[in-house]
mmCIF file of C-alpha atoms in Angstrom:
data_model
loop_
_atom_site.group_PDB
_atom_site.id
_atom_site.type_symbol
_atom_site.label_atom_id
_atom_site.label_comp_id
_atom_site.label_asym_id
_atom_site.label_seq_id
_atom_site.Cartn_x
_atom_site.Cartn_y
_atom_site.Cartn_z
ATOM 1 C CA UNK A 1 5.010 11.060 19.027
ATOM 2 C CA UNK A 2 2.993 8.032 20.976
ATOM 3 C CA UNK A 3 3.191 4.734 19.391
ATOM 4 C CA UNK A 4 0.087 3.576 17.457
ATOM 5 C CA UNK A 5 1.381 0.867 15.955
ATOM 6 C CA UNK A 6 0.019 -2.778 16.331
ATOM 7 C CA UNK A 7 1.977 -4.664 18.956
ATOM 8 C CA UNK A 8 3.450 -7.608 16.902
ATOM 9 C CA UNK A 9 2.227 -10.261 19.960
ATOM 10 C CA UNK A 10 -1.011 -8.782 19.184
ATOM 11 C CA UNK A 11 -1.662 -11.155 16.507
ATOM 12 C CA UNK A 12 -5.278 -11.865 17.241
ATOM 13 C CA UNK A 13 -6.087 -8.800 15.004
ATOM 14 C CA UNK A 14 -4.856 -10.509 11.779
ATOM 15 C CA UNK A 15 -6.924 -13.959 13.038
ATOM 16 C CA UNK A 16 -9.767 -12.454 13.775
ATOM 17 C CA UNK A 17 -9.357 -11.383 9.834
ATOM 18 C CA UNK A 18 -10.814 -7.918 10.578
ATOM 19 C CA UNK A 19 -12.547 -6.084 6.997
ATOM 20 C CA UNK A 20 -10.117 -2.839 6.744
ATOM 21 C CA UNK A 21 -12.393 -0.020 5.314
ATOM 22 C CA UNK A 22 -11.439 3.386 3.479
ATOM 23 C CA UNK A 23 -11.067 5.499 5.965
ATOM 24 C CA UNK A 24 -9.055 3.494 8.325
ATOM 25 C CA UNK A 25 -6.794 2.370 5.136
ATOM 26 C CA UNK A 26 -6.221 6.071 3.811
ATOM 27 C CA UNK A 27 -5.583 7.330 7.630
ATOM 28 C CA UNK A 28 -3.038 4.468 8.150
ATOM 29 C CA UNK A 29 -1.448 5.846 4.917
ATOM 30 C CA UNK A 30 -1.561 9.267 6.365
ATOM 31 C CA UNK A 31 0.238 7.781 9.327
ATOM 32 C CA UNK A 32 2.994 6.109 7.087
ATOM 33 C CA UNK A 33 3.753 9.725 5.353
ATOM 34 C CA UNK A 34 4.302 11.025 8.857
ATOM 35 C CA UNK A 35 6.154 8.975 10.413
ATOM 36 C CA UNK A 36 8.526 8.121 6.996
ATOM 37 C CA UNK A 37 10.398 9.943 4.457
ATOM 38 C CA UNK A 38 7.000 10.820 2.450
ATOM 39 C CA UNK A 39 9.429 11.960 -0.780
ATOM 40 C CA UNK A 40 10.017 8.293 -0.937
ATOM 41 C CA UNK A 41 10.795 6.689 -3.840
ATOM 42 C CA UNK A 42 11.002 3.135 -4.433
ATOM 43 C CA UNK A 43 14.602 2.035 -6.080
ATOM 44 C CA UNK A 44 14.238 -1.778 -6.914
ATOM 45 C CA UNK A 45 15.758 -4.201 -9.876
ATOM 46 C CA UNK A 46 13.881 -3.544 -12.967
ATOM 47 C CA UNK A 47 13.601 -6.930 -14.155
ATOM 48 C CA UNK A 48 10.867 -7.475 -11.292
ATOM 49 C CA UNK A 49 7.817 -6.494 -11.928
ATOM 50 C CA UNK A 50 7.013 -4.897 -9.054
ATOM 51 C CA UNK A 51 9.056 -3.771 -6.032
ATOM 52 C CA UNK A 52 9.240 -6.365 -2.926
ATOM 53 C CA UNK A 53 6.863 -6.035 -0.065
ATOM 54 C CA UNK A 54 9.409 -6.625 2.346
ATOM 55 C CA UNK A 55 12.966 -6.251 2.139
ATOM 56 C CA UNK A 56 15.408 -7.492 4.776
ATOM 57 C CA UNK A 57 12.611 -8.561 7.139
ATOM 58 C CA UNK A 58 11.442 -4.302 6.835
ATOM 59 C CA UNK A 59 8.648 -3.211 5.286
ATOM 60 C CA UNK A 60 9.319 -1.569 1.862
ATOM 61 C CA UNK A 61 5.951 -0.513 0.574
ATOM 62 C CA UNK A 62 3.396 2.195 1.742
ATOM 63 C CA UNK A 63 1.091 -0.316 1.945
ATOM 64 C CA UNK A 64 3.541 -3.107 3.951
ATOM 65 C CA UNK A 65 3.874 -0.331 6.334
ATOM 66 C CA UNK A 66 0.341 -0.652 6.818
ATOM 67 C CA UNK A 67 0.458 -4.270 6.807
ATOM 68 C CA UNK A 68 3.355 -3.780 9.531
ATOM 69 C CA UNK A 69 1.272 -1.363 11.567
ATOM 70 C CA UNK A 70 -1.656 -4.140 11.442
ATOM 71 C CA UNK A 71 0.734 -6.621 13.002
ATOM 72 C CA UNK A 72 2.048 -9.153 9.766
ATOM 73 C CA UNK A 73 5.741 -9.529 10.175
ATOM 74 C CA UNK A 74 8.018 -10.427 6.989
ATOM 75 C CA UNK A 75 7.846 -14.153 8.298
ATOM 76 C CA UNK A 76 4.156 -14.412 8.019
ATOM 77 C CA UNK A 77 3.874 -12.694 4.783
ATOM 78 C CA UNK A 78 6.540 -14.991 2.977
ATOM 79 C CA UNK A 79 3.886 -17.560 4.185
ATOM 80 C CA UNK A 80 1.392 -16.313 1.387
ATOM 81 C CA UNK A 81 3.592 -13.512 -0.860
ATOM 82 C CA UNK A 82 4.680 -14.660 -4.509
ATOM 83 C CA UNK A 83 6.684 -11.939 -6.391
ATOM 84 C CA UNK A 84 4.946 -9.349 -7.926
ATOM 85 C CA UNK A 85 1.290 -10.170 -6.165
ATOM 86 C CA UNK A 86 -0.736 -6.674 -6.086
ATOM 87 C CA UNK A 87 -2.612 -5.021 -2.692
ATOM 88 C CA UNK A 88 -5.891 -6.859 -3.543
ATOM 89 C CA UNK A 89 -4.441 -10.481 -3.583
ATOM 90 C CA UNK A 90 -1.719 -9.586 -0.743
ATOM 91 C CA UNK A 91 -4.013 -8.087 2.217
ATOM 92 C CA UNK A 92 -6.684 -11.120 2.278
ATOM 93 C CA UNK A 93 -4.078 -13.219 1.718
ATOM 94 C CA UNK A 94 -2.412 -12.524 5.435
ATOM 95 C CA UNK A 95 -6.212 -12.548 7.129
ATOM 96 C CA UNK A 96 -6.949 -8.731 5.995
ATOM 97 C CA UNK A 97 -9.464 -8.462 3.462
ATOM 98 C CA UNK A 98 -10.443 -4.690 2.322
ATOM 99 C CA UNK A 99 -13.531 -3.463 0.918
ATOM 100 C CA UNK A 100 -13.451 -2.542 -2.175
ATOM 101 C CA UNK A 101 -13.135 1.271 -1.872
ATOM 102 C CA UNK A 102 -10.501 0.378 0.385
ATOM 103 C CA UNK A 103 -8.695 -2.080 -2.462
ATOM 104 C CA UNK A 104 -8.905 0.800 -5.189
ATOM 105 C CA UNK A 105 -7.043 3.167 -2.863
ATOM 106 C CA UNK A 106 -4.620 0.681 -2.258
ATOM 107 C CA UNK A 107 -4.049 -0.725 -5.301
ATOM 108 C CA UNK A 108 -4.102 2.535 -6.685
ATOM 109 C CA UNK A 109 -0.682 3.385 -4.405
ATOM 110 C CA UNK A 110 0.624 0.655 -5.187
ATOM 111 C CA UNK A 111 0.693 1.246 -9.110
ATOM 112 C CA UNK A 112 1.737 4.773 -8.728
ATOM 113 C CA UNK A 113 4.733 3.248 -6.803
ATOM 114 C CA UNK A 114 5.771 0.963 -9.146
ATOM 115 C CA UNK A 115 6.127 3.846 -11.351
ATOM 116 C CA UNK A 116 8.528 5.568 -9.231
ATOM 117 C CA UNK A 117 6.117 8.112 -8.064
ATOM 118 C CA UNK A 118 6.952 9.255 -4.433
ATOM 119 C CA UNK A 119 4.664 8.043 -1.734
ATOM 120 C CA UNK A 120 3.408 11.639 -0.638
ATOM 121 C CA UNK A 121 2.690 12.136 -4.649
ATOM 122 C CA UNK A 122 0.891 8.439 -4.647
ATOM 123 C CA UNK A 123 -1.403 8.847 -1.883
ATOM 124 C CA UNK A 124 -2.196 12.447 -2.733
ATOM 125 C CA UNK A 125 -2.928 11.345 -6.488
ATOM 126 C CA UNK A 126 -5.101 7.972 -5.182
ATOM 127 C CA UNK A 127 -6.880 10.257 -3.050
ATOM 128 C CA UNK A 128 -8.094 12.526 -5.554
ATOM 129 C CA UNK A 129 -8.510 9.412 -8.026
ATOM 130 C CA UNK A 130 -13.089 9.028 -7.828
ATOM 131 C CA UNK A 131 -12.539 5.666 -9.021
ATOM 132 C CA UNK A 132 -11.351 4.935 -5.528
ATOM 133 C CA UNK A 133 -14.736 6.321 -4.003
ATOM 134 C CA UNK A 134 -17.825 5.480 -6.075
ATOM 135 C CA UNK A 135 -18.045 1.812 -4.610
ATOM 136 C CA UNK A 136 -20.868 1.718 -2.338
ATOM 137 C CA UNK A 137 -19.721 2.014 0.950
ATOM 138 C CA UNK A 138 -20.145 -0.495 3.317
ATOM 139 C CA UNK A 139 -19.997 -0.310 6.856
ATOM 140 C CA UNK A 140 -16.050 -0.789 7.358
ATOM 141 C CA UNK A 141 -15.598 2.416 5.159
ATOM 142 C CA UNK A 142 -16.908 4.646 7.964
ATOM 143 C CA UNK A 143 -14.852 3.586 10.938
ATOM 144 C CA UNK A 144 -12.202 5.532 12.458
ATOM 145 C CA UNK A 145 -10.424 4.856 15.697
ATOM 146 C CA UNK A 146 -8.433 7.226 17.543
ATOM 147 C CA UNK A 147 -5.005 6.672 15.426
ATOM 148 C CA UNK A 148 -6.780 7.488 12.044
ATOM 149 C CA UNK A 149 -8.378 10.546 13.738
ATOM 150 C CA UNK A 150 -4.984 11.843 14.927
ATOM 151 C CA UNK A 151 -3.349 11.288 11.769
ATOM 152 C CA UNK A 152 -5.882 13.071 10.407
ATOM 153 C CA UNK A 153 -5.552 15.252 12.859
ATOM 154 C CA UNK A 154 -1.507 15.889 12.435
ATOM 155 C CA UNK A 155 -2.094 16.562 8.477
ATOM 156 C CA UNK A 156 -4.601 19.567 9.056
ATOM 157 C CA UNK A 157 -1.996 21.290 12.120
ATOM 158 C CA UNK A 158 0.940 20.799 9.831
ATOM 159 C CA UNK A 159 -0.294 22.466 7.033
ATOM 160 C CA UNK A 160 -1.591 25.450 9.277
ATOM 161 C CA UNK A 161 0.238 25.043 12.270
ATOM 162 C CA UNK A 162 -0.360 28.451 13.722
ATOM 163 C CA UNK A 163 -4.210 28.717 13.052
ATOM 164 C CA UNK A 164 -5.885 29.555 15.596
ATOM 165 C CA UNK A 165 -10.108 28.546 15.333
ATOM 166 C CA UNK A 166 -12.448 31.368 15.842
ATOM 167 C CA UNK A 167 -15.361 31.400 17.891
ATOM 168 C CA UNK A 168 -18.417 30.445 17.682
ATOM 169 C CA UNK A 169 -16.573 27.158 16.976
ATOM 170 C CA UNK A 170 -17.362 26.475 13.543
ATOM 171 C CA UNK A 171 -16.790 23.354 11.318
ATOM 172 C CA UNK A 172 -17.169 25.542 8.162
ATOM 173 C CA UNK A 173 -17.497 29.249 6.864
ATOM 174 C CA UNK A 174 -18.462 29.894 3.507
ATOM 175 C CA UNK A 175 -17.846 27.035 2.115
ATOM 176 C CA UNK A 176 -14.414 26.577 3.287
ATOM 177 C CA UNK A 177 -13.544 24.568 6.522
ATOM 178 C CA UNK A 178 -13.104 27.218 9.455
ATOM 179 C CA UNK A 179 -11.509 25.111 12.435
ATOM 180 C CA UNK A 180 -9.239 22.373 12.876
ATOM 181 C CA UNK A 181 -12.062 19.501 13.271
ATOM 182 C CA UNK A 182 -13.412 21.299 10.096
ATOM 183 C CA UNK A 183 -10.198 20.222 8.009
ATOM 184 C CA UNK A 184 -10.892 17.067 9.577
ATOM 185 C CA UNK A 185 -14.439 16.594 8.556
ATOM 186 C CA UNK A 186 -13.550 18.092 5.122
ATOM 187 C CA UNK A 187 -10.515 15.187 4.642
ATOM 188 C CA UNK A 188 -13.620 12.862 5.080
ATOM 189 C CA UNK A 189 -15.736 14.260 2.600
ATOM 190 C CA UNK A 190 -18.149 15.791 4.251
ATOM 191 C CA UNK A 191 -19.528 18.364 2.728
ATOM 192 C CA UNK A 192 -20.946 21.941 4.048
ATOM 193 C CA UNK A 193 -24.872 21.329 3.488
ATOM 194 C CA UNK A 194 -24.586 18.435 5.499
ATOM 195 C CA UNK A 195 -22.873 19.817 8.557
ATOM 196 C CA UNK A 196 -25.782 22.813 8.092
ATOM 197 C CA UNK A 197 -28.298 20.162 7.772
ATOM 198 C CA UNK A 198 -27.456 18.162 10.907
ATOM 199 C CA UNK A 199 -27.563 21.751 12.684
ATOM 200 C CA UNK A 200 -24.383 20.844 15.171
ATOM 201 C CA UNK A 201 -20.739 22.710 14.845
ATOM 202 C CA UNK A 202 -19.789 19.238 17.357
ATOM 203 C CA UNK A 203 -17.936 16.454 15.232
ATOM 204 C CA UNK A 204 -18.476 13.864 17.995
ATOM 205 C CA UNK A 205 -22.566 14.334 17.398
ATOM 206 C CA UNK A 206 -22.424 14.755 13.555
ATOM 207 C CA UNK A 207 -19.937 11.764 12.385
ATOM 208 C CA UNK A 208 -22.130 9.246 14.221
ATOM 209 C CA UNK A 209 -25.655 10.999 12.360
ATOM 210 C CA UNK A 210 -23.846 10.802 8.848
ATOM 211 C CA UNK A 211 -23.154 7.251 9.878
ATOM 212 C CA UNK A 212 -19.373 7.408 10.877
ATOM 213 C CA UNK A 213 -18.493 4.524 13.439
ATOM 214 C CA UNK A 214 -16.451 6.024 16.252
ATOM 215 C CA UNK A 215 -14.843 4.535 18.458
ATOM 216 C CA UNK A 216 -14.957 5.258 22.580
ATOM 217 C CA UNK A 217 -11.379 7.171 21.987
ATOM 218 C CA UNK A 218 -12.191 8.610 18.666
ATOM 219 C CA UNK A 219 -14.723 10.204 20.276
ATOM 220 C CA UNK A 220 -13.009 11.370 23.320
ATOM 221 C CA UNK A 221 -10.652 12.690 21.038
ATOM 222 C CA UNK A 222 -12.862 14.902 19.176
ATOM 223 C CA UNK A 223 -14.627 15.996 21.859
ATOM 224 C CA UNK A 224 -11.050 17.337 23.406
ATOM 225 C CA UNK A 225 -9.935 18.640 20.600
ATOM 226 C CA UNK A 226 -12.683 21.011 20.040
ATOM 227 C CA UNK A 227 -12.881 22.034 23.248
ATOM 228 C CA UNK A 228 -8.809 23.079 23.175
ATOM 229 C CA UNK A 229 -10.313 24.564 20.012
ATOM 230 C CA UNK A 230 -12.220 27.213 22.398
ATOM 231 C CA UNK A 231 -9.440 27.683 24.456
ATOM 232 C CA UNK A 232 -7.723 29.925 21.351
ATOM 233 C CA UNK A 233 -5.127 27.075 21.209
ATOM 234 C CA UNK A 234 -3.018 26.725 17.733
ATOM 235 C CA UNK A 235 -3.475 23.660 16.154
ATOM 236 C CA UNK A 236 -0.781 22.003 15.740
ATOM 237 C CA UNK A 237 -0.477 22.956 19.663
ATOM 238 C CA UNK A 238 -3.652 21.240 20.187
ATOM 239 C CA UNK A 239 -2.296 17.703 18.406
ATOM 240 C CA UNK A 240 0.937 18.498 20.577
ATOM 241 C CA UNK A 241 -1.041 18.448 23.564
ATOM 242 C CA UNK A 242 -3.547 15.859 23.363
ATOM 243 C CA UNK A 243 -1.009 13.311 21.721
ATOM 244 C CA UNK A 244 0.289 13.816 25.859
ATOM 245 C CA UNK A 245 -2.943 13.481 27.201
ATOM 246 C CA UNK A 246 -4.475 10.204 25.385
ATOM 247 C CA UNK A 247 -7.270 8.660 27.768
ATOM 248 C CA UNK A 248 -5.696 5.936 30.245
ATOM 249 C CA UNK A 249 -9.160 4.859 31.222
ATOM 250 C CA UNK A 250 -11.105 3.811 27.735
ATOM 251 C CA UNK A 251 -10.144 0.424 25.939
ATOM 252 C CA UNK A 252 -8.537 0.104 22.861
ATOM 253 C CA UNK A 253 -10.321 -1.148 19.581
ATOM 254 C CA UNK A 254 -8.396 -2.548 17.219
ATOM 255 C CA UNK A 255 -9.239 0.367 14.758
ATOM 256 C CA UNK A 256 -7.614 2.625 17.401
ATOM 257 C CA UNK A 257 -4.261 0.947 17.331
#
């Protein structure tokens, strides 16, 4: 599985104190339950009051994988961490600031870890939790880069791996998602009316009319992946393939690494 994560010389990102939205914090969760043990469970000594951040210079945490993946190293987080400080003091704390969708879902996790639920179990149940969506969105909350997209991506093939999409390509069919960039538009709450509003089956036209920030390679990506759609591919072929076959030509945002 190709790398996504942040280059730890690339520490411009955290500088440049890019705002981390909800989508692009929930797919970088996603991305932590794939490439971890998601049945996780944090084991720590019960007279702190919450588990460490970092342990041995590793990331412990769902969401210090994240911070990890974003580029902060143990040594620049002992900078700013005191024992027992929660997501929504930690993140702005290392040059990360999250709107505040974003800080429910990860505060959220982080409670449900400190209770010794498992991290698939945590992000699953902060997911679901519509405290963690009724803010009102701001901009940040609608960008997704190519990682996000094939984490995304990953979650819908593995939990139908040998689905094959019908054609016409479809996003949905009554009322249920009917292709493999329909599970993918479904995971970011969009809903049926507005894909049959928009009048388009093509994710890389109807994100950016519902307001979704793409990026170059986000784009490219959908755009392939629907077309291996009409091939008759399976889809967790598809994610095989095109995680092989990532553009070489189109620049990276920093929401794509």
């Amino acid at each position: 599985m190709p790398s996504c994560t942040l280059s730890l010389t690339r520490q411009e990102t955290i500088m440049d104190s890019r705002r981390i939205g909800y989508a692009e914090l929930y797919t970088r969760m996603l991305r932590v339950l794939q490439e971890e043990d998601p049945d996780t469970q944090l084991l720590y000594d019960d007279q702190h009051l919450a588990p460490p951040w970092y342990v041995d210079g590793e990331p412990y945490t769902i969401n210090a994988f994240v911070l990890a993946g974003l580029g902060v190293t143990a040594e620049a987080f002992d900078k700013v961490y005191r024992d027992g400080d929660p997501p929504h003091v930690v993140f702005p704390s290392v040059g990360i600031p999250l709107t505040a969708s974003a800080e429910a879902l990860a505060e959220s996790v982080w409670l449900l870890e400190c209770r010794g639920i498992s991290w698939a179990d945590a992000v699953r149940s902060a997911r679901r939790e519509p405290g963690a969506v009724h803010y009102p969105p701001a901009p940040e909350d609608r960008q997704l880069g190519e990682c996000g997209l094939l984490a995304l991506l990953r979650h819908a093939a593995k939990a139908h791996p040998d689905s094959v999409s019908a054609t016409p390509l479809r996003l949905y069919a009554n009322g249920s998602p009917a292709s493999l960039m329909g599970h993918v538009i479904a995971e970011l709450g969009v809903p049926e009316e507005w894909v049959t509003f928009h009048d388009t089956q093509r994710a890389a036209i109807l994100l950016p009319a519902l307001g979704w920030m793409l990026s170059d390679r986000a784009r490219f990506a959908a755009i392939s992946v629907q077309s291996a759609e009409l091939k008759g591919m399976a889809w967790a072929e598809i994610v095989f393939w095109f995680e092989d076959h990532l553009p070489q030509v189109l620049d990276h945002q920093p929401c794509d690494i």
